[in-house]
mmCIF file of C-alpha atoms in Angstrom:
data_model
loop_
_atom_site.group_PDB
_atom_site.id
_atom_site.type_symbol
_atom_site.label_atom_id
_atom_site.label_comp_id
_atom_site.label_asym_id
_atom_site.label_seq_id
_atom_site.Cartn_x
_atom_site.Cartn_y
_atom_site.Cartn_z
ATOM 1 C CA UNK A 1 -87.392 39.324 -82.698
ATOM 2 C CA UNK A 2 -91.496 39.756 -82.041
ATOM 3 C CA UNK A 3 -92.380 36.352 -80.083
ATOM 4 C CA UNK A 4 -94.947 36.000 -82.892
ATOM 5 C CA UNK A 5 -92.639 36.355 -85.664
ATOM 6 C CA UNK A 6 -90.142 33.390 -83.996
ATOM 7 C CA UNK A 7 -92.191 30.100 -84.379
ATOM 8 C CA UNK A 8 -93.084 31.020 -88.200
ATOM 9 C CA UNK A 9 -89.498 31.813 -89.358
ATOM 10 C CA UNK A 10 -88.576 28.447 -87.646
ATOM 11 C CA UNK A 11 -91.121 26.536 -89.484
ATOM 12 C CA UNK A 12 -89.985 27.914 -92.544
ATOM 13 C CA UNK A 13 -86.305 27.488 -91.672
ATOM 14 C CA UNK A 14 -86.919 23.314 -90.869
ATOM 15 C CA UNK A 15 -88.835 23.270 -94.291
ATOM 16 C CA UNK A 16 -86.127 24.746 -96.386
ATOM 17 C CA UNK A 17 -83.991 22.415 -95.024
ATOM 18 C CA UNK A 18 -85.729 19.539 -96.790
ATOM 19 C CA UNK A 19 -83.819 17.996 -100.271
ATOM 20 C CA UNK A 20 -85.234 19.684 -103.417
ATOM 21 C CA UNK A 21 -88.233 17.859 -104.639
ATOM 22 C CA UNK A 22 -87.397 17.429 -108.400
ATOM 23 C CA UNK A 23 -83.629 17.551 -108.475
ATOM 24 C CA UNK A 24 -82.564 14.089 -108.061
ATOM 25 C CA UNK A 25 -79.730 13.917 -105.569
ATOM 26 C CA UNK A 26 -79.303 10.363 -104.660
ATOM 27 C CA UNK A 27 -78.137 6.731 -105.753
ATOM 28 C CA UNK A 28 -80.014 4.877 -107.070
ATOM 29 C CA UNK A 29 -82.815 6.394 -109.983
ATOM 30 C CA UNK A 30 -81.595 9.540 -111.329
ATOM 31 C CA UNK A 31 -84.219 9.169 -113.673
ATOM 32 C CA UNK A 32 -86.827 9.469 -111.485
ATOM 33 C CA UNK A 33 -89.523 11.674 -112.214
ATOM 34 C CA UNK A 34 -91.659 13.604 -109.934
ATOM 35 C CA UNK A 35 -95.198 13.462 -109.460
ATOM 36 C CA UNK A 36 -98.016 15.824 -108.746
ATOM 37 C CA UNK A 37 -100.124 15.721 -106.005
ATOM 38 C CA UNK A 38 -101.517 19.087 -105.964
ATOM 39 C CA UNK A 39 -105.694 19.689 -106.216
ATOM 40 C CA UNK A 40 -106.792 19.210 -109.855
ATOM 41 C CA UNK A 41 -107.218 22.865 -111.348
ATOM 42 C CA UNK A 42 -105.312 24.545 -114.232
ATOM 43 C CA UNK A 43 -102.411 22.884 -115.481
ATOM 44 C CA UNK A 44 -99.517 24.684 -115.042
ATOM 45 C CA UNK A 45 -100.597 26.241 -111.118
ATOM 46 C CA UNK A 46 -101.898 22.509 -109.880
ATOM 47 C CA UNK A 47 -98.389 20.650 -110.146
ATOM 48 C CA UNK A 48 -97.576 20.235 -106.622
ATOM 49 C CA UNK A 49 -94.191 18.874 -105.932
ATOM 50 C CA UNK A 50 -93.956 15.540 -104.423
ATOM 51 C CA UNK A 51 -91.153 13.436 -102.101
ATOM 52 C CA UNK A 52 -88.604 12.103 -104.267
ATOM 53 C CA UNK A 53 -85.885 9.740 -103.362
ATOM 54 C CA UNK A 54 -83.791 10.906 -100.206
ATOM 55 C CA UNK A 55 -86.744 13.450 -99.189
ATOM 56 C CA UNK A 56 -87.353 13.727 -95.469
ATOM 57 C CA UNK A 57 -90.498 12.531 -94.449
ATOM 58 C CA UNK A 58 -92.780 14.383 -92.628
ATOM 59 C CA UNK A 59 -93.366 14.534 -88.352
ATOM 60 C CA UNK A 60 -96.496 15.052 -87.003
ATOM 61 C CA UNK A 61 -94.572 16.507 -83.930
ATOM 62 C CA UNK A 62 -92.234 18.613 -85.848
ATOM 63 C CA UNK A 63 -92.490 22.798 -85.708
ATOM 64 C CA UNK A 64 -93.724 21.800 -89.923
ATOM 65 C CA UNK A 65 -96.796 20.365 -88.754
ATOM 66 C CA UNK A 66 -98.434 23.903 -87.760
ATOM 67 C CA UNK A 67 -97.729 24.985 -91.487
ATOM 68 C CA UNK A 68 -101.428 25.205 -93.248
ATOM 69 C CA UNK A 69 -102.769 25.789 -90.373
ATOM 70 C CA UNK A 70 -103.729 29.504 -90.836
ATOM 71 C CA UNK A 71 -102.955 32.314 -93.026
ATOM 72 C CA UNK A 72 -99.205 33.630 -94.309
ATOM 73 C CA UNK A 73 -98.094 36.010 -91.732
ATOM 74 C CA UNK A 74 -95.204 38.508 -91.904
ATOM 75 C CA UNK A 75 -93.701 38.372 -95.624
ATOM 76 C CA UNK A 76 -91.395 41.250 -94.937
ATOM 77 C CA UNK A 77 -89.347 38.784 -92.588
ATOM 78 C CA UNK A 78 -89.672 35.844 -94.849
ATOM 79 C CA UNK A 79 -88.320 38.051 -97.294
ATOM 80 C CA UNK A 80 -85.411 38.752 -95.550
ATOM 81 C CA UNK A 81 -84.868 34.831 -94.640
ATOM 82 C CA UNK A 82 -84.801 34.271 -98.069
ATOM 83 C CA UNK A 83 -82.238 37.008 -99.028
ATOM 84 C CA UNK A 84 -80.360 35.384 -95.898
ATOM 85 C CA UNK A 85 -80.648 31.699 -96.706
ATOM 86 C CA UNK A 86 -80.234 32.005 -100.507
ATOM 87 C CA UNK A 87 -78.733 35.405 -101.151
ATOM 88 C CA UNK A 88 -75.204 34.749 -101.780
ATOM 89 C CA UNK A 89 -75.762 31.891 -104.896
ATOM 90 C CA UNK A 90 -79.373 33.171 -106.022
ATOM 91 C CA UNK A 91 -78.294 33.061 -109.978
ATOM 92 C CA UNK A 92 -77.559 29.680 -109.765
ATOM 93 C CA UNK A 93 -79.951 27.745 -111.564
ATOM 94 C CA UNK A 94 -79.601 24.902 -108.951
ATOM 95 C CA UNK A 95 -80.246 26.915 -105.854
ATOM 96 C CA UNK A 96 -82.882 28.837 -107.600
ATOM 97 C CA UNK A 97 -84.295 25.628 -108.105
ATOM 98 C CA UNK A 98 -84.269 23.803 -104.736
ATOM 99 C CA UNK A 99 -85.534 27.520 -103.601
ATOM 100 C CA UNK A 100 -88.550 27.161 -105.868
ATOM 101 C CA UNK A 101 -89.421 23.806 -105.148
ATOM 102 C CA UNK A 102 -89.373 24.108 -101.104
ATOM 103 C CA UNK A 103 -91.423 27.369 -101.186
ATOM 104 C CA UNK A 104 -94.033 25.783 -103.555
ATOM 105 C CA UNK A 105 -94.244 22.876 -100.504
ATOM 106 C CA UNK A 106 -94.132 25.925 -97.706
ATOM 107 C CA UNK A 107 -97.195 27.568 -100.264
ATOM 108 C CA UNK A 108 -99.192 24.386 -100.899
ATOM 109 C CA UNK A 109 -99.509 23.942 -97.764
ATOM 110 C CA UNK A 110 -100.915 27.348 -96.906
ATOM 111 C CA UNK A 111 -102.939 28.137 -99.670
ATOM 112 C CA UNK A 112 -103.877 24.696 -102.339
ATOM 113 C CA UNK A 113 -105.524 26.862 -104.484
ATOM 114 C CA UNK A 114 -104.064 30.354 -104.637
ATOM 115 C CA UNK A 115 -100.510 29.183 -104.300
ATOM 116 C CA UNK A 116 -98.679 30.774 -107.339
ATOM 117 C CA UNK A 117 -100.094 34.462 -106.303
ATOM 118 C CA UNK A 118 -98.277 34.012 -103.284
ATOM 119 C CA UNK A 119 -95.211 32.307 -103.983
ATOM 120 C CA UNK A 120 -94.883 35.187 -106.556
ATOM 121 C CA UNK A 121 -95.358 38.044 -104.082
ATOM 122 C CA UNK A 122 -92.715 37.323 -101.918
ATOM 123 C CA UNK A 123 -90.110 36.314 -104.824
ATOM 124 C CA UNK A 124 -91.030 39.825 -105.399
ATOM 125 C CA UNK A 125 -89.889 41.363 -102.187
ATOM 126 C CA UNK A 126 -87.057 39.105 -101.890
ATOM 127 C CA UNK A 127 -85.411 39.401 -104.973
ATOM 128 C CA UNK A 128 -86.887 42.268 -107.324
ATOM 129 C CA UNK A 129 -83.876 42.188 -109.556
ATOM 130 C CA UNK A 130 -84.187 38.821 -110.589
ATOM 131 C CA UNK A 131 -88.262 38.463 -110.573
ATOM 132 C CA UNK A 132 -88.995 37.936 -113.980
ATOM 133 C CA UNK A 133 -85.983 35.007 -114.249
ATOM 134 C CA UNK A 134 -87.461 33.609 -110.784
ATOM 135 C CA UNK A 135 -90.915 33.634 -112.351
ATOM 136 C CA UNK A 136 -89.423 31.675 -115.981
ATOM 137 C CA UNK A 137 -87.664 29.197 -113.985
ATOM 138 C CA UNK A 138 -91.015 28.299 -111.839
ATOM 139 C CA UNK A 139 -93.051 28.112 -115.327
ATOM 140 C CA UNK A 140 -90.470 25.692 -116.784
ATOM 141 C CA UNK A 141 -90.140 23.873 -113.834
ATOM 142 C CA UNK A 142 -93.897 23.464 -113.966
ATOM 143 C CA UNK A 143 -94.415 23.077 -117.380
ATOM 144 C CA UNK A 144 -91.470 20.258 -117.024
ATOM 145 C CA UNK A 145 -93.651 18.199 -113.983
ATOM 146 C CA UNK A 146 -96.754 18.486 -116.834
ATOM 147 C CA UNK A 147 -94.930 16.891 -119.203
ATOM 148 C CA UNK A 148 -93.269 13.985 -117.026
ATOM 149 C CA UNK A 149 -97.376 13.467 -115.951
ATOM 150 C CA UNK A 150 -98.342 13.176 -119.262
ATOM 151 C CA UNK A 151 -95.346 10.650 -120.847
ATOM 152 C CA UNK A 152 -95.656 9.100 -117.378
ATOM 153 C CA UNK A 153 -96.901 5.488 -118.772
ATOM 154 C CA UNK A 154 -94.537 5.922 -121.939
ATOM 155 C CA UNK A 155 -91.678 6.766 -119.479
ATOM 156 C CA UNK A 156 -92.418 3.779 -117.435
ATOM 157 C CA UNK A 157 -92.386 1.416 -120.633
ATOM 158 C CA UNK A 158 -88.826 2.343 -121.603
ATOM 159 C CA UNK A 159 -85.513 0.926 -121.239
ATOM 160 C CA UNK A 160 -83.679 3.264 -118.434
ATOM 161 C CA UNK A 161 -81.106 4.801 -120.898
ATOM 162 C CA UNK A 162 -83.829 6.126 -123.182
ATOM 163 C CA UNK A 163 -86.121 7.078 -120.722
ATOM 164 C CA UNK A 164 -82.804 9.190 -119.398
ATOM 165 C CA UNK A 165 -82.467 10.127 -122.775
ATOM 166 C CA UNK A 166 -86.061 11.015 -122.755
ATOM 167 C CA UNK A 167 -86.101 13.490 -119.703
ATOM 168 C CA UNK A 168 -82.963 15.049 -120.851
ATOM 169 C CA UNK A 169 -84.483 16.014 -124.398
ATOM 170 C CA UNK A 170 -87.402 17.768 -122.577
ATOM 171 C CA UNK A 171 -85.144 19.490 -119.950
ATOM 172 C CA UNK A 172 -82.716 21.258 -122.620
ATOM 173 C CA UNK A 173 -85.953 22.120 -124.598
ATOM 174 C CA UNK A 174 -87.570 23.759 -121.801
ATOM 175 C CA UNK A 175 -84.432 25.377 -120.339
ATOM 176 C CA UNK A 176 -82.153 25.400 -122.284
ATOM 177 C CA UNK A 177 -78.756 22.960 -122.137
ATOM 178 C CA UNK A 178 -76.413 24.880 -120.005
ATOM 179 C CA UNK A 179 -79.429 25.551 -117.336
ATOM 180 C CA UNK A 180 -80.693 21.983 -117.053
ATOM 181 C CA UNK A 181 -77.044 20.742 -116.633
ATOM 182 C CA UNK A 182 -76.844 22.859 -113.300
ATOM 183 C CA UNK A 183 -79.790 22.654 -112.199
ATOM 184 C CA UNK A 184 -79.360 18.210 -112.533
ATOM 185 C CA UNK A 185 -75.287 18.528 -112.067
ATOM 186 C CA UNK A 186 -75.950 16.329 -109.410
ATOM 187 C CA UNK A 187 -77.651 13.246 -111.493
ATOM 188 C CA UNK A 188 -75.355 13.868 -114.477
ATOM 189 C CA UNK A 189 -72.969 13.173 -111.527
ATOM 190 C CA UNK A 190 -74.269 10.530 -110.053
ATOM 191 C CA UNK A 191 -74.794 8.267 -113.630
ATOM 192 C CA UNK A 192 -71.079 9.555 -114.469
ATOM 193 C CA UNK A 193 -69.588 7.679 -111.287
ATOM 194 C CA UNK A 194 -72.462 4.736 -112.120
ATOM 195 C CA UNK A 195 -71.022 4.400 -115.615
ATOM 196 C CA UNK A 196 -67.655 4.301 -114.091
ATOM 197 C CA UNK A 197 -68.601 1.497 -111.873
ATOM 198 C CA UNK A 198 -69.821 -0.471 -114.903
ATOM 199 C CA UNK A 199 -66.600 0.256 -116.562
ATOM 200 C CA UNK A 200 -64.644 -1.076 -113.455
ATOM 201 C CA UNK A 201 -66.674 -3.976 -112.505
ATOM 202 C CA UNK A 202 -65.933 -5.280 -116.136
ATOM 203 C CA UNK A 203 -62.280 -4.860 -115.887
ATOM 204 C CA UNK A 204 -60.881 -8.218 -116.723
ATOM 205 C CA UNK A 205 -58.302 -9.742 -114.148
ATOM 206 C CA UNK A 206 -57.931 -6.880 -111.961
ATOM 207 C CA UNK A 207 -57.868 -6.901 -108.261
ATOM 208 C CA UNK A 208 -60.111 -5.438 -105.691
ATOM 209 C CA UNK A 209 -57.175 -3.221 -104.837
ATOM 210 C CA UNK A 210 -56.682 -2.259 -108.899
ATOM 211 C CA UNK A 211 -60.479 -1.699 -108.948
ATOM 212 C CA UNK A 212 -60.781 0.715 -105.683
ATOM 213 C CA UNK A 213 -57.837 2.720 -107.587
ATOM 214 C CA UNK A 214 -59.882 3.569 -110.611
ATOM 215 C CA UNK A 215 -63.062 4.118 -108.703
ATOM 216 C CA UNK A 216 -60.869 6.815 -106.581
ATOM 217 C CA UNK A 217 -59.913 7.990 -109.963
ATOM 218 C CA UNK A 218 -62.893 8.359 -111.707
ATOM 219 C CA UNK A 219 -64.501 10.534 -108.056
ATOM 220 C CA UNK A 220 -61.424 12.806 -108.863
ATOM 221 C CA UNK A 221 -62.603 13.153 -112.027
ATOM 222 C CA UNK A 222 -66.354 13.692 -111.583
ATOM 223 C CA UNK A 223 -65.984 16.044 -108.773
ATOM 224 C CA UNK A 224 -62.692 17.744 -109.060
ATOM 225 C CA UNK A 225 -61.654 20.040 -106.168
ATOM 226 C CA UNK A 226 -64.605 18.621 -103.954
ATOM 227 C CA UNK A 227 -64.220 15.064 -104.403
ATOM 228 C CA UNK A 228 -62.654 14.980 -100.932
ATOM 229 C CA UNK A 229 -65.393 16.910 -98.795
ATOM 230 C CA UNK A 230 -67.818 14.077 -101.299
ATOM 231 C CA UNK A 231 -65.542 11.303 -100.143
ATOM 232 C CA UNK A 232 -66.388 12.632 -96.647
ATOM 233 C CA UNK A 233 -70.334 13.300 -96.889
ATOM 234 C CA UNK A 234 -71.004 9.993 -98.616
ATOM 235 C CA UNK A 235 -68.099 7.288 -97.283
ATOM 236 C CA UNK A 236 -71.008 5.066 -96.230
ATOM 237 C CA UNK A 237 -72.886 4.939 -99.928
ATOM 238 C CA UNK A 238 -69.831 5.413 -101.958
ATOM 239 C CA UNK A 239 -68.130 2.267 -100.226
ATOM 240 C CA UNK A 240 -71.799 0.264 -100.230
ATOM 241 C CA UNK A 241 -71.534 0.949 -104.537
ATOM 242 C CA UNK A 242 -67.865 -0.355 -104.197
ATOM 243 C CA UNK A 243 -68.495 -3.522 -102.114
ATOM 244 C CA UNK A 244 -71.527 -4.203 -104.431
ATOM 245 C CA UNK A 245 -70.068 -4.590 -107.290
ATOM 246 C CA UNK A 246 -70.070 -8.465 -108.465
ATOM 247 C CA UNK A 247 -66.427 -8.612 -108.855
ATOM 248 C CA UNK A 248 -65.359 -7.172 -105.857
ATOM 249 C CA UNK A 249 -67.899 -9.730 -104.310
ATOM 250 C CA UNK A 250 -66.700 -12.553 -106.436
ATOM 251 C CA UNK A 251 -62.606 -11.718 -105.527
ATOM 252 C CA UNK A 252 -63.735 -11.243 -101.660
ATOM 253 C CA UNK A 253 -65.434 -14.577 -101.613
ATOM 254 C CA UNK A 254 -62.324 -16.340 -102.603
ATOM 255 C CA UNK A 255 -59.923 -15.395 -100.168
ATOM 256 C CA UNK A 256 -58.858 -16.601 -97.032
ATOM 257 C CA UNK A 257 -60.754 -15.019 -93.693
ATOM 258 C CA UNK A 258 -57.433 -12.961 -93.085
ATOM 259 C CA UNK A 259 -56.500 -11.715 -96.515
ATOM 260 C CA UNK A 260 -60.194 -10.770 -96.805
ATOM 261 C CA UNK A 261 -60.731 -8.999 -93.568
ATOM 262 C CA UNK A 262 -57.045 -7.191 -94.720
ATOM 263 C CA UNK A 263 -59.015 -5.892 -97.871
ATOM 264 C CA UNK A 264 -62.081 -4.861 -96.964
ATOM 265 C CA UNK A 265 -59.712 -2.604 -94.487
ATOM 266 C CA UNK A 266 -58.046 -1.274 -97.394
ATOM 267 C CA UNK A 267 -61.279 -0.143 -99.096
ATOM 268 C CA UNK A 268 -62.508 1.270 -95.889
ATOM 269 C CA UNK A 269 -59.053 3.089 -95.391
ATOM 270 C CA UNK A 270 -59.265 4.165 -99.041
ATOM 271 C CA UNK A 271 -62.635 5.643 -98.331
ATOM 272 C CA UNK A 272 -61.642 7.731 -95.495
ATOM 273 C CA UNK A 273 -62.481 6.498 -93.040
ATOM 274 C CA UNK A 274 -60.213 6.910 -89.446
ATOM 275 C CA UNK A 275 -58.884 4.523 -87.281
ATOM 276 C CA UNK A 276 -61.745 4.187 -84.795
ATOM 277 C CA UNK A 277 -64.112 3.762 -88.055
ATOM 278 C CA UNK A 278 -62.036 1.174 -88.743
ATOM 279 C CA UNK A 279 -62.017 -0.283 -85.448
ATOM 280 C CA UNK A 280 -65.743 -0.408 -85.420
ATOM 281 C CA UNK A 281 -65.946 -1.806 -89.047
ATOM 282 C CA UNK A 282 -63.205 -4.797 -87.842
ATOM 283 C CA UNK A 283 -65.683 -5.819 -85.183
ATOM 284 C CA UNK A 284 -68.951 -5.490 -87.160
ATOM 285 C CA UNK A 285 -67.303 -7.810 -89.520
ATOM 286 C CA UNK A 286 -66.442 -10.661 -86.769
ATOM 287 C CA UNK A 287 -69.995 -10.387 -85.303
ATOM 288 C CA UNK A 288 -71.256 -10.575 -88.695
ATOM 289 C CA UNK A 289 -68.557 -13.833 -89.699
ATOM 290 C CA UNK A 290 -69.790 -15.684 -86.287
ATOM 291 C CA UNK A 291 -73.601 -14.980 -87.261
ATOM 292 C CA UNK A 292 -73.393 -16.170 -90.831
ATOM 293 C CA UNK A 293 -71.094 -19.703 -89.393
ATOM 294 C CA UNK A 294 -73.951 -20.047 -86.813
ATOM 295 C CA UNK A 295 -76.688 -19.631 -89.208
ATOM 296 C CA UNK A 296 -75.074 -22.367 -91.495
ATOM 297 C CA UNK A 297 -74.579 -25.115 -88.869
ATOM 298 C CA UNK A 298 -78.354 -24.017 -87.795
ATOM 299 C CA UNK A 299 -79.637 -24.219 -91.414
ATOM 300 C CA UNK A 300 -77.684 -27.777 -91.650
ATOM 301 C CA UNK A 301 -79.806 -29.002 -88.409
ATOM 302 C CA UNK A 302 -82.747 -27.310 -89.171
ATOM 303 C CA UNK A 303 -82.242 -29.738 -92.860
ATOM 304 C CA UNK A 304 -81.413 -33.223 -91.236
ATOM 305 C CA UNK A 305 -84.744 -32.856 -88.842
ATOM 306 C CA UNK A 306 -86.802 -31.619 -92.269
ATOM 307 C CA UNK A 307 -85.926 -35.246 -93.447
ATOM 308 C CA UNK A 308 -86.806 -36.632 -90.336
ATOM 309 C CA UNK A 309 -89.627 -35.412 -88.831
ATOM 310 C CA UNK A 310 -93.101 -33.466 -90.191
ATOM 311 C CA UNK A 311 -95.927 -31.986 -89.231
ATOM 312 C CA UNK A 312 -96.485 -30.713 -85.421
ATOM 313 C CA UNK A 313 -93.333 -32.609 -84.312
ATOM 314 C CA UNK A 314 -90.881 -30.952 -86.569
ATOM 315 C CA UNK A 315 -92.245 -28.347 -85.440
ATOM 316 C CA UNK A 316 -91.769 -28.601 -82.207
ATOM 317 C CA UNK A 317 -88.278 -29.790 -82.577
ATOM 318 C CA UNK A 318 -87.615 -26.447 -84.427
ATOM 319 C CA UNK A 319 -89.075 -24.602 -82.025
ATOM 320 C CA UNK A 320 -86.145 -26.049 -79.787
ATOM 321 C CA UNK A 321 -84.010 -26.118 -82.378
ATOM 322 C CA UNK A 322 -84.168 -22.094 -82.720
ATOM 323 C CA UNK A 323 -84.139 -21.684 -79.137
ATOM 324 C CA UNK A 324 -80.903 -23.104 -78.575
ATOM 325 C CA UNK A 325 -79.124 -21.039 -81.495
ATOM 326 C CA UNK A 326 -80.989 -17.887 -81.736
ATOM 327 C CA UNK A 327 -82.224 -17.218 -77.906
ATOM 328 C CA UNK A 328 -84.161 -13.769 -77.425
ATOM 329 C CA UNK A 329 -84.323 -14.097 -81.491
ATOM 330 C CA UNK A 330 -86.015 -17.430 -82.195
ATOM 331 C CA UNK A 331 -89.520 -15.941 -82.479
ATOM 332 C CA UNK A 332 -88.502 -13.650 -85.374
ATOM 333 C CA UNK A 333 -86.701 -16.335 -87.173
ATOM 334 C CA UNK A 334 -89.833 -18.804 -86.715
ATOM 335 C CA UNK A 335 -91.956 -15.748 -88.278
ATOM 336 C CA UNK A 336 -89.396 -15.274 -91.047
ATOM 337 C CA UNK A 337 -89.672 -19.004 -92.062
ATOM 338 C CA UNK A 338 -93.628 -18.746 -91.972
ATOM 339 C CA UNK A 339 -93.615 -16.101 -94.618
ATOM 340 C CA UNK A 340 -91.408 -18.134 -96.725
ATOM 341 C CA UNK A 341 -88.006 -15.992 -95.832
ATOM 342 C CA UNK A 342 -85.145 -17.999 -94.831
ATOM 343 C CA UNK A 343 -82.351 -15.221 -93.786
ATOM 344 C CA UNK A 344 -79.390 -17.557 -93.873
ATOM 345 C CA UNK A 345 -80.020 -18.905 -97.517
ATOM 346 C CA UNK A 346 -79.559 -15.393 -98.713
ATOM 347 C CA UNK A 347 -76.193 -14.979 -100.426
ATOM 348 C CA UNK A 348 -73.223 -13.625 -98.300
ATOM 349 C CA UNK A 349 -72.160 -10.058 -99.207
ATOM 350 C CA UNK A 350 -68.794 -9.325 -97.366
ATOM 351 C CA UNK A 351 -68.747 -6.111 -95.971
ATOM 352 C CA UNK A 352 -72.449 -5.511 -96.214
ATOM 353 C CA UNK A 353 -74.320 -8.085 -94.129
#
């Protein structure tokens, strides 16, 4: 490949990599709306697209810093990166999507007012069959940012389920039902296995081991023949929405140190998670035990001198008394407790701190 062509296509390449802007693919908010930050002009060709939740932010240092710095070079191979990257599922709604929204970043970037023209022109070369659906799904995807801008404040004011509700009326109007359920299957996922969770923490008199069993049902059922490449992808956030649950909390807090550290195997081993995992998770949770038992006997201490002493001498005497618990550590707790931020008042959450 031309030396000049190289650093360009690996700009683009890091870009494309990023999450899609507008199709919310993380826990928590899947009713999060996006925002425009592109230069005030006509409607419809200012919406920029803006970091949503799980975007990458950007490096100063990365190859996507020297984007904007001059003018679009060599569309014939961007073309062909496209046809490469996105080829194979370019009539899915979803990947034409993510497509859309990265390029109008990579565009933005180049050209803040002239954009659109550009975007449009390579679509062109890269996909001429499916131009004029390319160029719908842009409009509609813009025309959907104007109208989350303009309900913005009403948005805000709503309870979450209608302001779901809310988006999801607009999104089947502009297009169309069976569209705007691909290109969001992720967030109708997403409040499907939230809803579940609901469901399950409610469960009356069922055990944590009862519980994990319908959560790993209701994954089946949300994600079918992938739920175990999911299970693998998102162990660490699918087991955090487990453990936070305040019956699994409640149920872990009453058992014995054994019979707890036992169970909070069990949902790890449940999870997928392998044996050195599992090793690693075993001692994170004794570190964690002997932190939380020294932070109570310092907390107890740190109580009895309160009553005894004020002013500069309890202060001093905490100053030793955080020295001799917390070592290396004792001038971050001492600026914790001068903001107001005691860590070891905070309530325990077994297997998560």
């Amino acid at each position: 490949m031309n030396r000049r062509k190289a650093p360009l296509l690996a700009a683009l390449a890091l870009l494309l990599a990023g999450s899609a802007l507008l199709i919310s693919k993380h826990h928590p908010a899947p009713e999060a709306a996006p925002t425009s930050s592109a230069p005030k002009a006509d409607a419809r060709t200012a919406a920029a697209p803006q970091a949503g939740p799980g975007a990458p932010a950007a490096d100063p240092d990365s190859p996507m810093a020297e984007l904007g710095r001059g003018p679009l070079r060599q569309p014939k191979d961007l073309a062909s990166y496209l046809r490469e990257r996105y080829g194979a599922r370019i009539r899915d709604p979803h990947t034409q999507m993510r497509m859309l929204e990265d390029l109008m970043r990579y565009f933005q970037k180049l050209n803040p007012t002239g954009w659109e023209a550009d975007l449009l022109a390579l679509l062109k070369q890269a996909f001429p069959e499916l131009y004029d659906e390319l160029v719908q799904r842009l409009h509609q995807r813009l025309d959907y940012e104007k109208w989350v801008k303009e309900h913005q404040a009403e948005l805000t004011q709503k309870p979450a389920a209608e302001r779901r509700a809310a988006l999801w009326d607009e999104r089947n109007r502009l297009f169309g039902k069976d569209v705007a359920e691909k290109i969001w299957a992720g967030e109708l996922r997403n409040q499907a296995v939230a809803d579940s969770l609901a469901s399950i923490d409610a469960l009356p008199n069922a055990t944590v081991g009862d519980r994990m069993a319908k959560y790993k049902e209701s994954l089946a059922k949300t994600y079918g023949a992938d739920t175990p490449a999911y299970l693998q992808a998102h162990q660490q956030d699918l087991m955090n929405r487990f453990l936070d649950l305040g019956s699994v909390q409640k149920e872990l807090g009453a058992m014995a140190p054994r019979q707890r550290s036992e169970s909070l195997r069990s949902i790890r081993e449940e999870m997928g998670l392998d044996d050195a995992a599992l090793q690693r998770w075993d001692e994170l949770d004794k570190v964690r035990d002997t932190r939380w038992e020294v932070g109570s006997q310092y907390m107890s201490e740190r109580e009895a001198l309160a009553q005894q002493y004020s002013g500069p001498e309890l202060e001093a005497r905490l100053t030793e008394l955080r020295a001799r618990y917390f070592a290396d550590e004792a001038q971050t707790i001492a600026e914790e407790e001068q903001s107001g931020f005691f860590r070891f008042t905070r309530p325990r959450q077994w297997g998560r701190n």
